[in-house]
Amino acid sequence: MKVKLYGVRGSIPTPLSTKEYRMKIKEILKRAIRQSIKEDQIDAFIKGLPLNLSYVIGGNTTCVRVQTKEKFYIIDAGTGLRVLGEEIITMQKETSRSHDSNRLSQTIPKELHIFLTHTHWDHIQGLPFFKPLYLPDYTLHFYSPFPDIQERLEYQTEQRFFPAPITKTASKKFYHYIPPKSIFTLEKEIEITTFPLKHPGGCFSYKFINKVTGKTFIFATDVEFTGEDFIERSEFLEYFGGADVLVLDAQYTLDESFMKIDWGHTSNTMAVNCATQWKVKNLFLTHHEPTYKDSMIYENYKHAIEHREKLNASKPNIYLAIEGLEIVL
């Protein structure tokens, strides 16, 4: 499986401001002056910068691609979906001009499978801007544990709210209900499981298991975990236990999470507690708070690593979910 993150911000899109951009440049230049960087050292210098300076964390809301040998899966339709749609169309055009006509058919099929965790704005607002939605040679399958998912998506694009109703777009569309905690397959090697999460209005996690390699990828955004969840609830251990990659909501600092109880999100500290207890191998912190600058998100990431060390745990490996990041399982 190949996983790529197209949107990692929570709640609302957050473009990088000019002020923050200039602050990044200023700090980079200071470091370059201190190290007396020469032109042929620039690439190595950039590579050695901390994450908040060498990368832009990203302002698009949630969207993830899961690519297997046979299928092309998408999780959530936040504003990152627009970027993914542009990428799909560009790759299709490049392949049509290529002598290798089979290359894209093996990687980006025109039948796309879109899994929705829930339908809060930041998880569906990219759909009206997803180019394959408007093209007749694309088939879109929507999957959700919410039985009224078709009604929800069509309501979003009523002409009161958007000029192009989804019902009038050219792509073929199919809507599939997935019972909570169900296990199903769309291809021989991949098993998909759904799991309900604590969030206002409800939300669901998706787990992808490669039955040949045994590798497991879990995406669990918009969830509020507490100490009771990882200590007392064995069902969580059964679902999350031993995951190779867990992309988990870690929107808040610990202090802020105490001020936002029942808002439906997890602190970075609690995310580490859970992943450690569940023996997750690799944890990616996502759904970053929109009011946090990249520097603040990077501080949260460092605090998460420090917290794991205080637990005397070597695992999970902890990473920051960054827009454009690719993960290979």
XYZ file of C-alpha atoms in Angstrom:
329
model
C 0.000 0.000 0.000
C 1.025 3.571 -0.662
C -0.545 6.323 1.428
C -0.329 10.026 0.613
C -1.627 12.910 2.710
C -3.320 15.736 0.783
C -4.866 17.571 3.732
C -3.770 17.540 7.384
C -5.404 20.657 8.846
C -8.460 20.510 11.075
C -11.690 22.501 11.142
C -11.008 25.090 8.434
C -8.434 25.633 5.660
C -5.482 27.666 6.889
C -3.313 29.307 4.197
C 0.192 30.338 5.186
C 0.140 34.071 5.961
C 2.697 36.569 4.675
C 3.748 37.276 8.253
C 4.452 33.630 9.006
C 6.173 33.156 5.651
C 8.523 36.050 6.367
C 9.208 34.725 9.860
C 10.260 31.427 8.308
C 12.570 33.184 5.832
C 14.086 35.310 8.604
C 14.870 32.289 10.775
C 16.310 30.348 7.817
C 18.561 33.273 6.865
C 19.794 33.621 10.446
C 20.774 29.948 10.483
C 22.439 30.246 7.080
C 24.513 33.253 8.239
C 25.575 31.492 11.447
C 26.722 28.466 9.423
C 28.328 30.524 6.622
C 26.521 28.479 3.979
C 28.035 28.373 0.498
C 25.990 27.851 -2.664
C 26.979 24.192 -3.084
C 25.846 23.516 0.515
C 22.309 24.839 0.131
C 20.566 21.483 -0.441
C 22.250 19.874 2.566
C 21.499 22.948 4.673
C 17.799 22.847 3.792
C 17.670 19.118 4.491
C 19.044 19.763 7.973
C 16.475 22.383 8.914
C 13.733 21.494 11.446
C 10.412 20.406 9.975
C 8.692 23.745 10.504
C 11.352 25.475 8.371
C 12.147 22.831 5.747
C 8.467 22.118 5.049
C 5.119 23.837 5.037
C 2.840 21.767 7.300
C -0.088 22.530 5.004
C -3.393 24.363 5.196
C -5.747 22.003 3.352
C -8.336 20.043 5.307
C -8.501 16.278 5.486
C -7.935 14.087 2.458
C -5.894 10.881 2.169
C -5.079 8.617 -0.755
C -4.571 4.869 -0.278
C -3.216 3.178 -3.381
C -2.981 -0.587 -3.828
C -2.159 -2.848 -6.768
C -5.760 -2.852 -7.953
C -7.642 0.092 -6.467
C -7.431 3.785 -5.745
C -9.028 4.689 -2.414
C -9.670 8.172 -1.037
C -10.480 8.931 2.598
C -12.435 12.154 3.153
C -13.139 15.048 0.832
C -11.656 18.074 2.565
C -9.988 20.807 0.517
C -7.025 18.507 -0.086
C -9.321 16.622 -2.482
C -9.084 19.494 -4.958
C -5.308 19.041 -5.098
C -5.703 15.287 -5.532
C -8.195 15.826 -8.344
C -5.777 18.112 -10.179
C -3.062 15.490 -9.751
C -5.276 12.729 -11.135
C -6.214 14.749 -14.223
C -2.600 15.799 -14.852
C -1.351 12.221 -14.611
C -4.089 11.036 -16.934
C -3.054 13.627 -19.520
C 0.621 12.754 -19.191
C -0.135 9.068 -19.680
C -2.274 9.723 -22.733
C 0.783 11.356 -24.322
C 3.112 8.582 -23.145
C 4.135 5.559 -25.183
C 3.519 3.440 -22.063
C -0.279 3.316 -22.257
C -0.549 0.821 -19.392
C 1.346 2.896 -16.812
C -1.542 4.965 -15.489
C -4.185 2.281 -15.828
C -2.194 0.404 -13.184
C -1.874 3.369 -10.842
C -4.706 5.899 -11.278
C -7.846 4.152 -12.514
C -10.926 6.130 -13.499
C -13.009 4.248 -10.944
C -12.423 5.918 -7.585
C -13.545 4.736 -4.131
C -14.195 7.539 -1.640
C -14.631 6.698 2.064
C -16.104 9.382 4.300
C -15.376 9.469 8.023
C -18.230 11.965 8.581
C -19.747 15.001 6.900
C -18.597 18.014 8.895
C -17.576 20.825 6.567
C -13.834 20.298 6.717
C -14.254 16.727 5.491
C -16.518 17.351 2.498
C -15.824 20.922 1.337
C -13.376 19.813 -1.342
C -15.869 17.606 -3.191
C -17.492 20.385 -5.295
C -13.983 21.278 -6.544
C -12.924 17.701 -7.407
C -12.470 17.684 -11.187
C -13.244 13.972 -11.785
C -16.731 14.668 -10.386
C -17.526 16.621 -13.547
C -16.110 14.207 -16.150
C -18.255 11.461 -17.749
C -15.477 8.868 -17.963
C -15.026 8.735 -14.157
C -16.995 6.505 -11.793
C -17.124 7.575 -8.149
C -18.134 5.186 -5.370
C -18.969 6.818 -2.037
C -18.839 4.679 1.127
C -20.088 5.623 4.582
C -21.554 4.149 7.766
C -24.124 6.965 7.594
C -27.139 5.539 5.723
C -28.140 8.952 4.318
C -24.758 9.809 2.795
C -26.232 10.486 -0.659
C -28.723 12.958 0.768
C -25.991 14.720 2.768
C -23.679 15.195 -0.213
C -26.487 16.326 -2.502
C -27.704 18.810 0.112
C -24.214 20.330 0.278
C -24.385 21.349 -3.397
C -27.957 22.590 -3.606
C -28.027 25.788 -5.635
C -28.592 27.827 -2.466
C -25.030 26.904 -1.504
C -23.214 26.016 -4.740
C -23.850 26.700 -8.441
C -23.277 23.117 -9.677
C -25.479 20.493 -7.941
C -23.759 17.128 -7.611
C -26.827 15.476 -9.147
C -26.134 17.254 -12.437
C -22.420 16.478 -12.687
C -21.291 14.145 -15.473
C -19.493 11.397 -13.531
C -21.219 8.154 -12.627
C -21.934 7.998 -8.910
C -22.807 5.135 -6.575
C -23.492 5.340 -2.845
C -22.733 2.427 -0.514
C -23.780 1.979 3.093
C -21.211 0.265 5.332
C -22.515 -1.015 8.686
C -20.357 0.171 11.625
C -17.694 -2.362 12.686
C -18.191 -4.252 9.439
C -15.407 -5.963 7.501
C -15.512 -5.976 3.717
C -13.306 -6.339 0.659
C -13.199 -4.633 -2.721
C -10.160 -6.586 -3.903
C -8.638 -9.921 -2.974
C -5.610 -8.695 -1.017
C -7.162 -5.798 0.939
C -9.569 -6.027 3.880
C -11.277 -2.854 5.140
C -12.821 -2.393 8.586
C -14.888 0.482 9.984
C -14.929 1.552 13.615
C -17.063 4.214 15.388
C -15.287 7.118 17.099
C -16.336 9.613 19.771
C -17.125 12.886 17.990
C -20.147 15.231 17.911
C -22.475 13.885 15.233
C -20.482 10.679 14.940
C -17.334 9.747 13.025
C -15.727 6.534 11.797
C -12.212 5.197 11.439
C -11.062 3.040 8.516
C -8.514 0.241 8.739
C -6.849 -1.231 5.643
C -5.157 -4.608 6.011
C -3.020 -6.193 3.308
C -3.826 -9.885 3.794
C -0.676 -10.937 1.921
C 1.918 -8.811 3.734
C -0.047 -8.383 6.966
C 0.608 -4.615 6.930
C -2.057 -2.443 8.561
C -2.922 1.213 7.934
C -5.474 2.986 10.163
C -6.891 6.473 9.695
C -8.651 7.883 12.755
C -9.415 11.579 12.651
C -11.939 13.631 14.641
C -11.912 11.525 17.766
C -11.644 12.409 21.442
C -9.687 9.817 23.401
C -9.339 9.876 27.178
C -7.400 7.790 29.676
C -10.368 5.482 30.149
C -10.386 4.636 26.458
C -6.954 3.060 26.300
C -7.022 1.539 29.776
C -10.511 0.070 30.058
C -11.839 -0.488 26.531
C -10.473 -3.726 25.086
C -12.306 -3.120 21.798
C -9.879 -0.290 21.042
C -6.906 -2.581 21.621
C -8.450 -5.157 19.328
C -8.964 -2.618 16.536
C -5.840 -0.433 16.856
C -3.457 -2.958 18.378
C -0.157 -3.442 16.555
C -0.995 -1.164 13.619
C 1.951 -0.549 11.326
C 0.771 3.005 10.602
C -1.807 4.991 12.563
C -2.703 8.499 11.395
C -4.445 9.905 14.453
C -6.158 13.143 15.451
C -3.851 15.163 17.717
C -5.330 18.614 17.288
C -4.684 20.117 20.705
C -2.045 20.614 23.331
C -2.865 18.831 26.580
C -3.811 22.104 28.297
C -6.114 23.162 25.472
C -7.829 19.780 25.419
C -8.917 20.323 29.035
C -10.651 23.530 27.938
C -12.392 21.794 25.022
C -13.852 18.653 26.542
C -16.475 17.022 24.284
C -15.295 18.983 21.243
C -14.332 15.670 19.682
C -10.553 15.947 19.320
C -7.470 14.494 21.010
C -4.356 16.087 22.468
C -0.901 15.146 21.227
C -0.096 13.703 24.671
C -3.153 11.467 24.729
C -2.475 10.344 21.154
C 0.944 9.110 22.286
C -0.579 7.427 25.351
C -3.042 5.555 23.174
C -0.549 4.533 20.502
C 1.917 3.341 23.143
C -0.716 1.306 24.965
C -1.912 -0.219 21.684
C 1.665 -1.038 20.582
C 1.349 0.933 17.361
C 4.557 0.897 15.335
C 4.330 4.291 13.596
C 2.147 7.216 14.725
C 1.418 10.235 12.527
C -0.121 13.253 14.272
C -2.782 14.968 12.147
C -5.823 17.297 12.049
C -3.709 20.242 13.181
C -5.431 23.116 14.954
C -6.076 25.978 12.470
C -4.955 28.669 14.932
C -1.526 27.025 15.362
C 1.352 28.278 13.218
C 3.781 25.727 11.789
C 6.217 26.525 14.604
C 3.560 25.695 17.216
C 2.666 22.430 15.486
C 6.354 21.527 15.414
C 6.590 22.233 19.161
C 3.635 19.904 19.738
C 5.445 17.246 17.715
C 8.577 17.606 19.871
C 6.483 17.447 23.038
C 4.892 14.230 21.766
C 8.343 12.650 21.374
C 9.372 13.885 24.829
C 6.218 12.384 26.297
C 6.945 8.992 24.724
C 10.424 9.125 26.268
C 8.903 9.851 29.679
C 6.847 6.697 29.221
C 10.125 4.793 28.685
C 8.764 3.531 25.388
C 10.762 3.001 22.188
C 7.606 2.756 20.100
C 5.719 4.172 18.367
C 7.942 6.078 16.023
C 6.280 9.508 15.954
C 5.931 11.645 12.842
C 4.204 14.874 11.954
C 1.521 14.616 9.278
C 2.615 17.049 6.565
C 0.726 17.855 3.387
C 2.189 15.844 0.503
C 3.820 13.248 2.744
C 3.934 9.729 1.258
C 4.005 6.564 3.372
C 4.818 3.142 1.932
C 3.670 -0.010 3.714
